[in-house]
Structure formats: structure tokens, C-alpha cells
GROMACS .gro file of C-alpha atoms in nm:
model
  292
    1MET     CA    1  -2.880 -12.333   3.510
    2ILE     CA    2  -3.075 -12.397   3.762
    3GLU     CA    3  -3.119 -12.034   4.001
    4LYS     CA    4  -3.113 -12.011   4.377
    5PRO     CA    5  -3.454 -12.086   4.483
    6HIS     CA    6  -3.718 -11.813   4.513
    7HIS     CA    7  -3.819 -11.905   4.820
    8VAL     CA    8  -3.577 -12.035   5.058
    9PRO     CA    9  -3.663 -12.200   5.380
   10GLU     CA   10  -3.612 -12.028   5.687
   11ARG     CA   11  -3.518 -12.380   5.864
   12LEU     CA   12  -3.400 -12.725   5.805
   13GLY     CA   13  -3.654 -12.987   5.783
   14LEU     CA   14  -3.718 -13.326   5.675
   15LEU     CA   15  -3.823 -13.387   5.389
   16SER     CA   16  -3.897 -13.774   5.227
   17ALA     CA   17  -3.823 -13.972   4.908
   18THR     CA   18  -4.179 -14.033   4.875
   19ALA     CA   19  -4.281 -13.669   4.913
   20ALA     CA   20  -3.920 -13.535   4.705
   21ASP     CA   21  -4.033 -13.674   4.415
   22PRO     CA   22  -4.316 -13.504   4.266
   23PHE     CA   23  -4.074 -13.175   4.266
   24LEU     CA   24  -3.778 -13.399   4.085
   25THR     CA   25  -3.912 -13.308   3.738
   26GLU     CA   26  -3.725 -13.388   3.388
   27ASP     CA   27  -3.660 -12.950   3.404
   28LEU     CA   28  -3.463 -12.977   3.732
   29LEU     CA   29  -3.249 -13.278   3.675
   30ARG     CA   30  -3.167 -13.128   3.331
   31GLY     CA   31  -3.036 -12.838   3.521
   32ILE     CA   32  -3.301 -12.618   3.343
   33GLN     CA   33  -3.550 -12.489   3.614
   34GLY     CA   34  -3.599 -12.559   3.986
   35HIS     CA   35  -3.926 -12.513   4.174
   36GLY     CA   36  -4.104 -12.257   4.355
   37GLY     CA   37  -4.049 -12.405   4.692
   38ILE     CA   38  -4.386 -12.247   4.836
   39ASP     CA   39  -4.581 -12.625   4.751
   40LEU     CA   40  -4.239 -12.772   4.892
   41ALA     CA   41  -4.266 -12.661   5.214
   42LYS     CA   42  -4.607 -12.793   5.259
   43VAL     CA   43  -4.462 -13.146   5.267
   44VAL     CA   44  -4.183 -13.081   5.509
   45GLU     CA   45  -4.201 -13.199   5.857
   46PRO     CA   46  -4.044 -12.935   6.061
   47LEU     CA   47  -3.713 -13.015   6.327
   48PRO     CA   48  -3.734 -12.890   6.661
   49GLU     CA   49  -3.764 -12.494   6.650
   50ASN     CA   50  -3.564 -12.434   6.949
   51ASP     CA   51  -3.240 -12.580   6.806
   52ALA     CA   52  -3.042 -12.284   6.633
   53ARG     CA   53  -2.846 -12.584   6.478
   54TRP     CA   54  -3.168 -12.638   6.212
   55VAL     CA   55  -3.124 -12.252   6.078
   56ALA     CA   56  -3.052 -12.250   5.680
   57GLU     CA   57  -2.881 -11.913   5.605
   58PRO     CA   58  -2.532 -12.079   5.733
   59LEU     CA   59  -2.575 -12.342   5.469
   60ARG     CA   60  -2.683 -12.151   5.196
   61GLU     CA   61  -2.419 -11.858   5.237
   62LEU     CA   62  -2.120 -12.186   5.275
   63VAL     CA   63  -2.252 -12.319   4.899
   64GLU     CA   64  -2.295 -12.002   4.734
   65ASP     CA   65  -1.958 -11.933   4.873
   66ALA     CA   66  -1.864 -12.243   4.730
   67MET     CA   67  -1.981 -12.199   4.382
   68TYR     CA   68  -1.852 -11.839   4.381
   69GLN     CA   69  -1.475 -11.949   4.493
   70PHE     CA   70  -1.430 -12.333   4.268
   71ASN     CA   71  -1.538 -12.321   3.898
   72ASP     CA   72  -1.276 -12.516   3.704
   73PRO     CA   73  -1.249 -12.829   3.820
   74ARG     CA   74  -1.546 -12.793   4.036
   75THR     CA   75  -1.481 -13.104   4.254
   76GLU     CA   76  -1.212 -12.891   4.449
   77ALA     CA   77  -1.497 -12.743   4.609
   78ASP     CA   78  -1.547 -13.118   4.775
   79GLY     CA   79  -1.204 -13.040   4.981
   80TRP     CA   80  -1.370 -12.675   5.118
   81LEU     CA   81  -1.733 -12.732   5.142
   82ALA     CA   82  -1.689 -13.119   5.331
   83PRO     CA   83  -1.512 -12.980   5.692
   84ARG     CA   84  -1.725 -12.588   5.691
   85LEU     CA   85  -2.013 -12.815   5.627
   86HIS     CA   86  -1.997 -13.063   5.926
   87ALA     CA   87  -1.861 -12.737   6.138
   88THR     CA   88  -2.180 -12.583   6.094
   89LEU     CA   89  -2.408 -12.859   6.072
   90ARG     CA   90  -2.292 -13.026   6.435
   91LEU     CA   91  -2.459 -13.389   6.386
   92THR     CA   92  -2.467 -13.657   6.596
   93ARG     CA   93  -2.398 -14.007   6.356
   94ARG     CA   94  -2.712 -14.107   6.464
   95GLU     CA   95  -2.889 -13.793   6.339
   96ALA     CA   96  -2.654 -13.733   6.035
   97ALA     CA   97  -2.795 -14.090   5.928
   98ASP     CA   98  -3.097 -13.947   5.825
   99LYS     CA   99  -3.134 -13.876   5.486
  100ARG     CA  100  -3.457 -13.646   5.501
  101ILE     CA  101  -3.288 -13.376   5.650
  102TRP     CA  102  -3.029 -13.385   5.384
  103THR     CA  103  -3.321 -13.458   5.068
  104HIS     CA  104  -3.463 -13.151   5.201
  105PHE     CA  105  -3.109 -12.936   5.241
  106ALA     CA  106  -3.023 -13.048   4.873
  107LEU     CA  107  -3.435 -13.012   4.687
  108ALA     CA  108  -3.550 -12.668   4.909
  109VAL     CA  109  -3.228 -12.476   5.029
  110ALA     CA  110  -2.925 -12.542   4.755
  111PRO     CA  111  -3.092 -12.722   4.445
  112ASP     CA  112  -2.879 -12.501   4.238
  113TYR     CA  113  -2.554 -12.610   4.417
  114VAL     CA  114  -2.655 -12.948   4.324
  115ALA     CA  115  -2.682 -12.827   3.946
  116TRP     CA  116  -2.391 -12.665   4.014
  117ARG     CA  117  -2.201 -12.939   4.114
  118HIS     CA  118  -2.383 -13.271   3.995
  119LEU     CA  119  -2.464 -13.176   3.672
  120SER     CA  120  -2.308 -13.460   3.439
  121LYS     CA  121  -2.209 -13.359   3.092
  122PRO     CA  122  -2.362 -13.586   2.823
  123ALA     CA  123  -2.175 -13.888   2.808
  124SER     CA  124  -2.254 -13.890   2.364
  125GLY     CA  125  -2.290 -13.621   2.120
  126SER     CA  126  -2.665 -13.694   2.122
  127ALA     CA  127  -2.731 -13.735   2.498
  128GLU     CA  128  -2.829 -13.446   2.695
  129ALA     CA  129  -2.618 -13.373   3.026
  130ARG     CA  130  -2.862 -13.454   3.360
  131ILE     CA  131  -2.863 -13.507   3.808
  132ASN     CA  132  -2.847 -13.818   3.890
  133ALA     CA  133  -3.175 -13.786   4.153
  134ALA     CA  134  -2.974 -13.975   4.388
  135ARG     CA  135  -2.802 -13.628   4.441
  136PHE     CA  136  -3.098 -13.500   4.620
  137LYS     CA  137  -3.249 -13.816   4.784
  138GLY     CA  138  -3.006 -14.100   4.761
  139ALA     CA  139  -2.761 -14.332   5.007
  140LEU     CA  140  -2.544 -14.094   5.235
  141ASP     CA  141  -2.260 -14.218   4.996
  142ARG     CA  142  -2.401 -14.057   4.680
  143GLN     CA  143  -2.646 -13.751   4.812
  144CYS     CA  144  -2.437 -13.447   4.730
  145PHE     CA  145  -2.417 -13.278   5.128
  146SER     CA  146  -2.473 -13.566   5.305
  147ARG     CA  147  -2.136 -13.768   5.127
  148LEU     CA  148  -1.952 -13.412   5.199
  149TRP     CA  149  -2.056 -13.443   5.595
  150LEU     CA  150  -1.947 -13.831   5.641
  151ALA     CA  151  -1.592 -13.768   5.438
  152ALA     CA  152  -1.525 -13.512   5.700
  153GLU     CA  153  -1.679 -13.712   5.987
  154MET     CA  154  -1.516 -14.026   5.892
  155PHE     CA  155  -1.115 -13.835   5.833
  156ARG     CA  156  -1.129 -13.577   6.058
  157ASN     CA  157  -0.903 -13.653   6.318
  158GLY     CA  158  -0.994 -13.492   6.650
  159ASP     CA  159  -1.061 -13.169   6.577
  160ASP     CA  160  -0.761 -13.120   6.290
  161TYR     CA  161  -0.971 -13.114   5.945
  162ALA     CA  162  -0.695 -13.132   5.784
  163PRO     CA  163  -0.683 -13.474   5.686
  164VAL     CA  164  -1.053 -13.469   5.539
  165VAL     CA  165  -0.900 -13.220   5.284
  166THR     CA  166  -0.682 -13.480   5.101
  167ALA     CA  167  -0.918 -13.737   5.130
  168CYS     CA  168  -1.190 -13.529   4.923
  169ALA     CA  169  -0.910 -13.422   4.713
  170ASN     CA  170  -0.966 -13.752   4.501
  171GLN     CA  171  -1.273 -13.791   4.440
  172GLU     CA  172  -1.175 -14.281   4.416
  173PHE     CA  173  -1.072 -14.199   4.739
  174ILE     CA  174  -1.423 -14.064   4.886
  175HIS     CA  175  -1.625 -14.272   4.617
  176SER     CA  176  -1.500 -14.649   4.775
  177ALA     CA  177  -1.377 -14.503   5.071
  178VAL     CA  178  -1.681 -14.357   5.308
  179ARG     CA  179  -1.898 -14.728   5.182
  180MET     CA  180  -1.596 -14.939   5.413
  181ASP     CA  181  -1.671 -14.975   5.732
  182LEU     CA  182  -1.310 -14.977   5.792
  183VAL     CA  183  -1.330 -14.659   5.846
  184ASP     CA  184  -1.542 -14.622   6.125
  185HIS     CA  185  -1.135 -14.680   6.294
  186ARG     CA  186  -1.010 -14.420   6.289
  187PRO     CA  187  -0.626 -14.532   6.267
  188SER     CA  188  -0.702 -14.717   5.966
  189ALA     CA  189  -0.903 -14.393   5.883
  190GLN     CA  190  -0.602 -14.195   5.929
  191ALA     CA  191  -0.333 -14.410   5.739
  192LEU     CA  192  -0.503 -14.428   5.421
  193VAL     CA  193  -0.504 -14.073   5.434
  194ARG     CA  194  -0.127 -14.050   5.497
  195VAL     CA  195  -0.130 -14.331   5.195
  196LEU     CA  196  -0.255 -14.042   4.977
  197GLU     CA  197  -0.043 -13.760   5.179
  198LEU     CA  198   0.293 -13.991   5.073
  199GLY     CA  199   0.176 -14.008   4.685
  200ILE     CA  200   0.163 -14.365   4.725
  201ALA     CA  201  -0.205 -14.457   4.647
  202SER     CA  202  -0.277 -14.150   4.377
  203THR     CA  203  -0.483 -14.237   4.085
  204GLY     CA  204  -0.871 -14.382   4.083
  205ARG     CA  205  -0.675 -14.727   3.995
  206ASP     CA  206  -0.452 -14.716   4.290
  207VAL     CA  207  -0.746 -14.632   4.552
  208VAL     CA  208  -0.944 -14.918   4.432
  209GLY     CA  209  -0.656 -15.151   4.427
  210LEU     CA  210  -0.581 -15.067   4.798
  211ALA     CA  211  -0.908 -15.091   4.924
  212ALA     CA  212  -0.951 -15.425   4.767
  213ALA     CA  213  -0.641 -15.556   4.916
  214ILE     CA  214  -0.722 -15.388   5.257
  215ASN     CA  215  -1.031 -15.487   5.263
  216THR     CA  216  -0.892 -15.894   5.145
  217ALA     CA  217  -0.622 -15.892   5.422
  218GLY     CA  218  -0.849 -15.822   5.739
  219ALA     CA  219  -1.164 -15.721   5.900
  220THR     CA  220  -1.219 -15.386   6.100
  221LEU     CA  221  -1.140 -15.583   6.391
  222VAL     CA  222  -0.838 -15.763   6.253
  223TYR     CA  223  -0.651 -15.357   6.257
  224ASP     CA  224  -0.796 -15.259   6.553
  225ALA     CA  225  -0.598 -15.593   6.719
  226MET     CA  226  -0.296 -15.449   6.513
  227ALA     CA  227  -0.318 -15.080   6.566
  228PRO     CA  228  -0.569 -14.991   6.860
  229ASP     CA  229  -0.738 -14.688   6.921
  230GLU     CA  230  -0.835 -14.453   7.243
  231PRO     CA  231  -1.222 -14.462   7.298
  232ARG     CA  232  -1.369 -14.136   7.209
  233ASP     CA  233  -1.519 -13.890   7.449
  234PRO     CA  234  -1.902 -13.877   7.388
  235GLU     CA  235  -1.880 -13.525   7.621
  236ALA     CA  236  -1.651 -13.370   7.353
  237LEU     CA  237  -1.908 -13.451   7.078
  238ARG     CA  238  -2.202 -13.306   7.340
  239GLN     CA  239  -2.043 -12.989   7.408
  240TRP     CA  240  -1.935 -12.859   7.037
  241ILE     CA  241  -2.293 -12.951   6.975
  242ALA     CA  242  -2.436 -12.751   7.224
  243GLU     CA  243  -2.207 -12.456   7.126
  244ALA     CA  244  -2.384 -12.449   6.796
  245GLU     CA  245  -2.589 -12.166   6.939
  246SER     CA  246  -2.325 -11.890   6.965
  247ALA     CA  247  -2.007 -12.010   6.775
  248LEU     CA  248  -1.917 -11.821   6.499
  249PRO     CA  249  -1.953 -11.836   6.098
  250VAL     CA  250  -1.674 -12.099   5.985
  251PRO     CA  251  -1.389 -11.900   5.851
  252ARG     CA  252  -1.298 -11.936   5.483
  253HIS     CA  253  -0.951 -11.917   5.451
  254GLU     CA  254  -0.872 -12.146   5.703
  255LEU     CA  255  -1.010 -12.472   5.915
  256PRO     CA  256  -1.231 -12.482   6.119
  257THR     CA  257  -1.205 -12.647   6.435
  258GLY     CA  258  -1.410 -13.030   6.553
  259PRO     CA  259  -1.530 -13.153   6.802
  260GLY     CA  260  -1.268 -13.107   7.095
  261GLU     CA  261  -1.195 -13.508   7.080
  262GLU     CA  262  -0.809 -13.658   7.164
  263PRO     CA  263  -0.626 -13.759   6.756
  264ALA     CA  264  -0.577 -14.137   6.699
  265PRO     CA  265  -0.289 -14.289   6.848
  266GLU     CA  266   0.002 -14.172   6.619
  267ALA     CA  267   0.163 -14.519   6.671
  268SER     CA  268  -0.129 -14.684   6.546
  269VAL     CA  269  -0.121 -14.484   6.248
  270THR     CA  270   0.263 -14.508   6.155
  271ARG     CA  271   0.246 -14.938   6.200
  272LEU     CA  272  -0.092 -14.883   6.015
  273THR     CA  273   0.027 -14.669   5.745
  274LYS     CA  274   0.369 -14.887   5.681
  275TYR     CA  275   0.034 -15.205   5.659
  276PHE     CA  276  -0.102 -14.979   5.420
  277THR     CA  277   0.160 -14.979   5.236
  278GLU     CA  278   0.307 -15.301   5.173
  279LEU     CA  279  -0.017 -15.426   5.056
  280PHE     CA  280  -0.032 -15.178   4.786
  281GLU     CA  281   0.302 -15.274   4.675
  282THR     CA  282   0.158 -15.595   4.604
  283ALA     CA  283  -0.209 -15.552   4.487
  284PRO     CA  284  -0.367 -15.600   4.112
  285VAL     CA  285  -0.388 -15.264   4.014
  286ARG     CA  286  -0.449 -15.243   3.614
  287GLY     CA  287  -0.190 -15.090   3.431
  288ARG     CA  288   0.079 -15.152   3.733
  289VAL     CA  289   0.287 -15.520   3.718
  290PRO     CA  290   0.329 -15.516   4.169
  291GLN     CA  291   0.620 -15.508   4.306
  292VAL     CA  292   0.679 -15.895   4.466
   0.00000   0.00000   0.00000
């Protein structure tokens, strides 16, 4: 298994996919051996040095703690790491959309974590275990760390990260839901989590069937009219980001606190939870007879 890089950068930077390619060697993708890190640093574009958010040490400590605490199954690390990653790396959505930050994080700061979490088991007796390169430099919903940050951003309820833990407990849910435009509508995102919490949809097949039913039944604008949301307060996020320099390390044994936004309106969440439950009862889920 890949070990901690000999040279961990002091700060996050911007690493393009093209610049990263030479370092995504066969040995790295097979989880055998990483890179030295010194040559990689030469192709990284620096971020502003006067911004404390880019310090890499707190992020490195988080992934080391996750690897220490979780092992079987390693997927359980997602629910622990996602809220703490989001609360440590305080970004706007515009900043988080820059894949170069996540590529640098994965390849320079924590390639050993990517291997630990995403080295797949051989599909057959002759196949070799391998890490999908997308876990280092892929789309935001596939890359090792951006997918967790995005899940935390989409499913937190104001400053409460508890729904994020529920969402991340179902791998199929995270894989499907973070790609849905619907989760930009906060009551819809919270209602989806409620459906999971209530045990109405629990298996991967359930989640796929529910997502398909919701997408077929209406668009985000339809659900927004059915269950209105209150506008987000941009000042709350700005203040939360500004406090990054003086913020204490995120707690390990209790959930951190997110931006001080108001939660999604409870009446809207309740209304959509009931509606999504009714949709699921008649949704075509493989292996289940829909109720009529």
C-alpha cells in the first residue's frame, strides 16, 4: 500500500489534470508506490499565501485520523470525514468547483488516503487491484475529496451536519444524489435524507428507483413551488469563511458546526418527505413489487 508522501506541501495549490498525468503512474494506480513529491511541487500553481485556508496540515491530520479509526468497511470513513473536511476547508461553491484544488489535495497531500479508500478489489482471480484515476483528478462527484465536500455542502441543514452523516452512510445514495440538480433545493435534499432515516429507501436499488421516480415526476422548479425555501444569507457564509484563520481544529468525537445559516423550512421538508415516500411506493425498483 502507498505510504505517506516523503514531501507533503505546506499549502494547497492548483494542479491541473494535464500536469498531474505524469505522476499518475501504474505503480501509483495499482497502490504499490507513490511519488517523491518534489518534482510534483514544480508544476503546482500557488494559492494566495495570506489566506490561512490553504494550510495543508489540518487536512493531512484529518485523513490520518480517518485511516486510523476506520478499516472494515472503509466506506464508513466517508460519513466521518465529509463534515469535518467541509468545516476545515471553508470554501465558496465557486472555489470548490475548481478541480485543480482537489487534484493537488489528492495527489500531493494525501495519495495514501486515496489508495486506502479507493483501491478496488480485483474483479477476478487474474485481475489486479487498481485505483480509478478519477479518484485523483476526476469530476467533482467522483474525485476522492471533492465528492465528500460536495455531499457535506448539499446535505448540511444550515449549520447542522447530522444529515450529511446519514447521506454518506449509503454509497449508492451519494453516488446518485450529488449529481441531481434537485439537491440544490434544500427542502428536497433534506427530504431525501429523511426518507433514508425512516428506512423507506435503504438499499442501493431503492435509492436508484427513488431518484428515477423523483426526476420523472418533476424538475427542481416544481418542487420549489410545492415546498418553498428561504433565501440563503450570504453574509453567514462570508463570516464563516472569514473565521477560518482563528478557527480551532474540528472536533473528532462530535460533529463540527457549519455556516450559521437558517435550516431549511421544516414545513417544506415534511411536505416533500411525504411526497417522496408516496413516489417511492409506486416506483419500479428491481426485485420489489410496487404498491398500488
